[in-house]
Coordinates of C-alpha atoms and ligand atoms in Angstrom, one line a residue:
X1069 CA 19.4 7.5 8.9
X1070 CA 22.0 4.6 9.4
X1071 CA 23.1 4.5 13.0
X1072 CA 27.2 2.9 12.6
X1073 CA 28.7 3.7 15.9
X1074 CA 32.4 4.7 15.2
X1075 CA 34.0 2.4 18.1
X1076 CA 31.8 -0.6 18.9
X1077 CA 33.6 -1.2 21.9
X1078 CA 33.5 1.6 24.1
X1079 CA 30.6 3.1 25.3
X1080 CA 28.7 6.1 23.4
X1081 CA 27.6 9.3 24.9
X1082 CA 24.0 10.2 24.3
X1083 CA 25.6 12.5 21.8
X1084 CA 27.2 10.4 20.0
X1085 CA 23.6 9.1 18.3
X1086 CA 22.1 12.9 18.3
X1087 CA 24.3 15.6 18.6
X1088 CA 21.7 18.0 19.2
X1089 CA 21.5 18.4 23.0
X1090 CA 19.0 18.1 25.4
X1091 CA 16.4 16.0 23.5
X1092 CA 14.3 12.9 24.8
X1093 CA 15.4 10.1 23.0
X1094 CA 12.8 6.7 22.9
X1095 CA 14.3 3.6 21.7
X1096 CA 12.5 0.9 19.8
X1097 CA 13.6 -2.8 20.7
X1098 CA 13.4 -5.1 17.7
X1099 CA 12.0 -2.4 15.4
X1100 CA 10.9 -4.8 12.3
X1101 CA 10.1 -2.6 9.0
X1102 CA 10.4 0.7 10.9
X1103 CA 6.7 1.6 11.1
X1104 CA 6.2 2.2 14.6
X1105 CA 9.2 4.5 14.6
X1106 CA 9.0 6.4 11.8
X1107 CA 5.4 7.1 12.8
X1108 CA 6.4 8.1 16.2
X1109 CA 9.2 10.2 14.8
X1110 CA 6.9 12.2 12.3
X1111 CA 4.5 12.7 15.4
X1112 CA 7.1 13.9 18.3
X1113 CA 9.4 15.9 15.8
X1114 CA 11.1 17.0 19.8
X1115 CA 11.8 13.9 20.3
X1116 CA 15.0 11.6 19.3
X1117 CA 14.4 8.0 18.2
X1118 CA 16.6 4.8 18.0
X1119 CA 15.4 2.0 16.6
X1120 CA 17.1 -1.6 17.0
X1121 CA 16.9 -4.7 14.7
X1122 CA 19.2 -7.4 14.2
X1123 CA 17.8 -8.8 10.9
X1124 CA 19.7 -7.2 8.1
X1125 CA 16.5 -7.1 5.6
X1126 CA 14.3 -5.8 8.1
X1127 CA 16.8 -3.2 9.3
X1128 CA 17.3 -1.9 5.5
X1129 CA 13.6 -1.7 5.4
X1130 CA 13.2 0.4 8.1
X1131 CA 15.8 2.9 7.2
X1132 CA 14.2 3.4 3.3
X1133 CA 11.2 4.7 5.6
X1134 CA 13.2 6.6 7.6
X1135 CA 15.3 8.2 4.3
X1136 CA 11.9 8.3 2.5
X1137 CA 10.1 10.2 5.3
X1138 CA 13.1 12.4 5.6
X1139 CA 13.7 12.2 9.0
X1140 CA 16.2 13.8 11.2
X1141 CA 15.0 12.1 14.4
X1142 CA 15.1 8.3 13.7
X1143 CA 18.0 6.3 13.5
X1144 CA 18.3 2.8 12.8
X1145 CA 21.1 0.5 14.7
X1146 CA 21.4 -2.6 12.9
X1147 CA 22.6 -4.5 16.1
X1148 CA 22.1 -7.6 18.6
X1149 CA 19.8 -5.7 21.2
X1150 CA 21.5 -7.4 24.6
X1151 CA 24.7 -5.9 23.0
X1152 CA 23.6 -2.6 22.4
X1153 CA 22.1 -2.5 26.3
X1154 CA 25.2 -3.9 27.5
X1155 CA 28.1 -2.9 25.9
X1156 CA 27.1 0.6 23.9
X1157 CA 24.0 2.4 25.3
X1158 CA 25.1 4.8 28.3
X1159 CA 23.4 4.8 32.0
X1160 CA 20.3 6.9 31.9
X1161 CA 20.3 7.7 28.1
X1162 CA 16.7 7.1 27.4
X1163 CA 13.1 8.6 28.5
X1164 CA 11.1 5.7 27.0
X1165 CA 12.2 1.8 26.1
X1166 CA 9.9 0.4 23.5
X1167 CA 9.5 -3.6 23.6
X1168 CA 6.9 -4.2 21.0
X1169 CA 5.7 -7.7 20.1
X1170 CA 9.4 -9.6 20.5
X1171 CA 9.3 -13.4 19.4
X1172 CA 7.3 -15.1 22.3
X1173 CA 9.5 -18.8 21.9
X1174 CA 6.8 -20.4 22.8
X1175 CA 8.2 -24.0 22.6
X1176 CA 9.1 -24.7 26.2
X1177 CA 12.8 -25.4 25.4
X1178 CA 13.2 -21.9 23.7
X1179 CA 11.7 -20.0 26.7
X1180 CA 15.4 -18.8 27.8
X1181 CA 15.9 -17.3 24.4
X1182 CA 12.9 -14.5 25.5
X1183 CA 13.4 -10.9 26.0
X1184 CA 12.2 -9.9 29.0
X1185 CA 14.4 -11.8 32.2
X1186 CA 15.5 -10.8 35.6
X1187 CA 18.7 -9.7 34.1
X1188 CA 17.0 -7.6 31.2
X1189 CA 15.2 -6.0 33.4
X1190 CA 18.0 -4.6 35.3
X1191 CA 19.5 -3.4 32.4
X1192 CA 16.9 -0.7 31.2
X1193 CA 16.2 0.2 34.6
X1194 CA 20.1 1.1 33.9
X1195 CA 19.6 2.5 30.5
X1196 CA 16.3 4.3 31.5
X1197 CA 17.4 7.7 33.2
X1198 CA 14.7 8.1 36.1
X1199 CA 11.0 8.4 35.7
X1200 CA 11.4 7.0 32.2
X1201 CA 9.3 4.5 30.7
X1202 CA 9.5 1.0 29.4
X1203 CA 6.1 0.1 27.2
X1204 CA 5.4 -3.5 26.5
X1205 CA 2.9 -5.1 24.1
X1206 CA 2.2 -8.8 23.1
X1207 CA -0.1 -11.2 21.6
X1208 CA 1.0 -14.3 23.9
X1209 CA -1.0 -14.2 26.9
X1210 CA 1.3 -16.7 28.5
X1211 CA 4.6 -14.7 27.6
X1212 CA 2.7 -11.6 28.8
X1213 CA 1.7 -12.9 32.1
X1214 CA 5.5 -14.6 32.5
X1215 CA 7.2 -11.1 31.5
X1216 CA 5.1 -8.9 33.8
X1217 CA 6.1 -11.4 37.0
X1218 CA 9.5 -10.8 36.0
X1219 CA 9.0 -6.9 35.5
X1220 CA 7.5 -6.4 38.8
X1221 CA 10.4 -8.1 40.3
X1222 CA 12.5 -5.3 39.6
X1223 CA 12.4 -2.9 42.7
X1224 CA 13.2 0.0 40.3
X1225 CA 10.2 -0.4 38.0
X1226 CA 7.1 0.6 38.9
X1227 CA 3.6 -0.6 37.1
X1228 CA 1.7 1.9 35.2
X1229 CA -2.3 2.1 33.9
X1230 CA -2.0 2.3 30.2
X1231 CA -5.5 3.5 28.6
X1232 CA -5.7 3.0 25.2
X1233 CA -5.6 6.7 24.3
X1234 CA -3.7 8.2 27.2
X1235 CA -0.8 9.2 24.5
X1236 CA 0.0 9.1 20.8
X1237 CA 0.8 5.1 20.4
X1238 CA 0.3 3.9 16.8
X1239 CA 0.1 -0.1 16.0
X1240 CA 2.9 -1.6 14.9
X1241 CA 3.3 -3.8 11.6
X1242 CA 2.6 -6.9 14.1
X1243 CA 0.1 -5.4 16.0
X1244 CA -1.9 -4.9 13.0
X1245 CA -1.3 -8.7 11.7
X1246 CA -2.5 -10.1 14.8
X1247 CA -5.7 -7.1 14.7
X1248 CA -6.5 -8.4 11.9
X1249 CA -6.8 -12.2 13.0
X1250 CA -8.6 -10.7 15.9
X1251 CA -5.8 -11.7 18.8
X1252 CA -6.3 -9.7 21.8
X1253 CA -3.4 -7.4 22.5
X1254 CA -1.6 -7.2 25.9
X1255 CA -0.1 -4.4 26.9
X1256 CA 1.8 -2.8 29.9
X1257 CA 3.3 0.6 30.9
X1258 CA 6.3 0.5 33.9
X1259 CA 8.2 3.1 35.4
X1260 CA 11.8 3.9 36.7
X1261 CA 11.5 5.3 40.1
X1262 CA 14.7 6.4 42.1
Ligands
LIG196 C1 7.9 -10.1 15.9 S1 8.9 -8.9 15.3 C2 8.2 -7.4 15.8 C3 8.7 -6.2 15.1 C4 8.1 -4.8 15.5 N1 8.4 -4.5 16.8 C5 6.5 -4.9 15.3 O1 5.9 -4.9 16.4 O2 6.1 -4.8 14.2 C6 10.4 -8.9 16.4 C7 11.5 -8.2 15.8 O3 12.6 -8.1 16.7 C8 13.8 -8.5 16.1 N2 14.7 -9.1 17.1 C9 14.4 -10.2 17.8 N3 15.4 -10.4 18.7 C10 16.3 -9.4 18.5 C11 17.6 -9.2 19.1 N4 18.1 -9.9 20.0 N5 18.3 -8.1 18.6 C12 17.7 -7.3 17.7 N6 16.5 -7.5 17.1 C13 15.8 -8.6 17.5 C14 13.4 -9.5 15.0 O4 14.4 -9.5 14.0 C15 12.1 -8.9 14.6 O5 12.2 -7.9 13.5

């Protein structure tokens, strides 16, 4: 399903997105096509999933797979991601924080336009209720190594081992270009302690 909040300038209630009360709920940051979510949704039918993509096309995309799957648990938020985390998503609304392949920028001059910053990282450590998770995967090496010095600077997140099969964790539409073209994946697992 579409996810239109009804005031987008007041902040929502967990509620608000899934009225059916006390459930999980994961969101996907920069979801693409919707694969990785709708996958996840079919596989943790408990669980509640928001997935967040700015590009119009790719939004529409990923809520046909959510419509064609016919699930109840996947929304799709067809919004800016900083304004969602600043302005709309409520203090410890979420058990896991998927950020999946963003846009490395690697041109030098584009670095401040990445994700992952001091001041992102305070923000889900916000959004995150405690003991929630933030997962992390790239094919930039140099953008991984960048984003996890900036992650471990956050007092409130704490790094995880991730083993390739410790959970359920399907590859996303990206992760399987770059398979393909036989990049090596990075990938990192933090948690919000009090
Ligand atoms: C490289 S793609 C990865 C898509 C998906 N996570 C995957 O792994 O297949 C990055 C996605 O994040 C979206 N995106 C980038 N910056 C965004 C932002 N600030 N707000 C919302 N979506 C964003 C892009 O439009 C794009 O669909």
């Amino acid at each position: 399903m579409q996810f239109i909040p009804s005031d987008y300038f007041c902040k929502l209630e967990k509620a608000d997105i899934f009225p059916d009360q006390p459930r999980p709920l994961e969101i996907d940051l920069g979801c693409g096509d919707g694969s990785f979510p709708v996958a996840m949704a079919e596989h943790y039918p408990e669980r509640d999933f928001l997935g967040l993509e700015r590009l119009l096309g790719r939004a529409r995309k990923a809520y046909s797979k959510a419509c064609k799957a016919d699930l109840e648990n996947l929304k799709i938020l067809r919004l800016e991601i900083s304004y969602a985390l600043d302005w709309l998503l409520p203090d410890a609304c979420a058990s896991r924080i998927h950020l999946l392949f963003p846009d490395p920028w690697p041109k030098k001059k584009h670095h401040k336009r990445r994700m992952v910053s001091q001041y992102f990282c305070q923000t889900i450590s916000r959004v995150l209720e405690p003991g929630g998770e933030f997962l992390f995967k790239t094919d930039d090496q140099e953008y991984f190594e960048e984003s996890i010095g900036v992650l471990l600077r956050e007092e409130r997140l704490h790094q995880m081992h991730w083993e390739e099969d410790a959970f359920f964790y399907p590859p996303t539409d990206f992760e399987k270009r770059w398979l393909k073209q036989g990049k090596p994946i990075q990938s990192a697992r933090f948690k919000v302690i009090d």
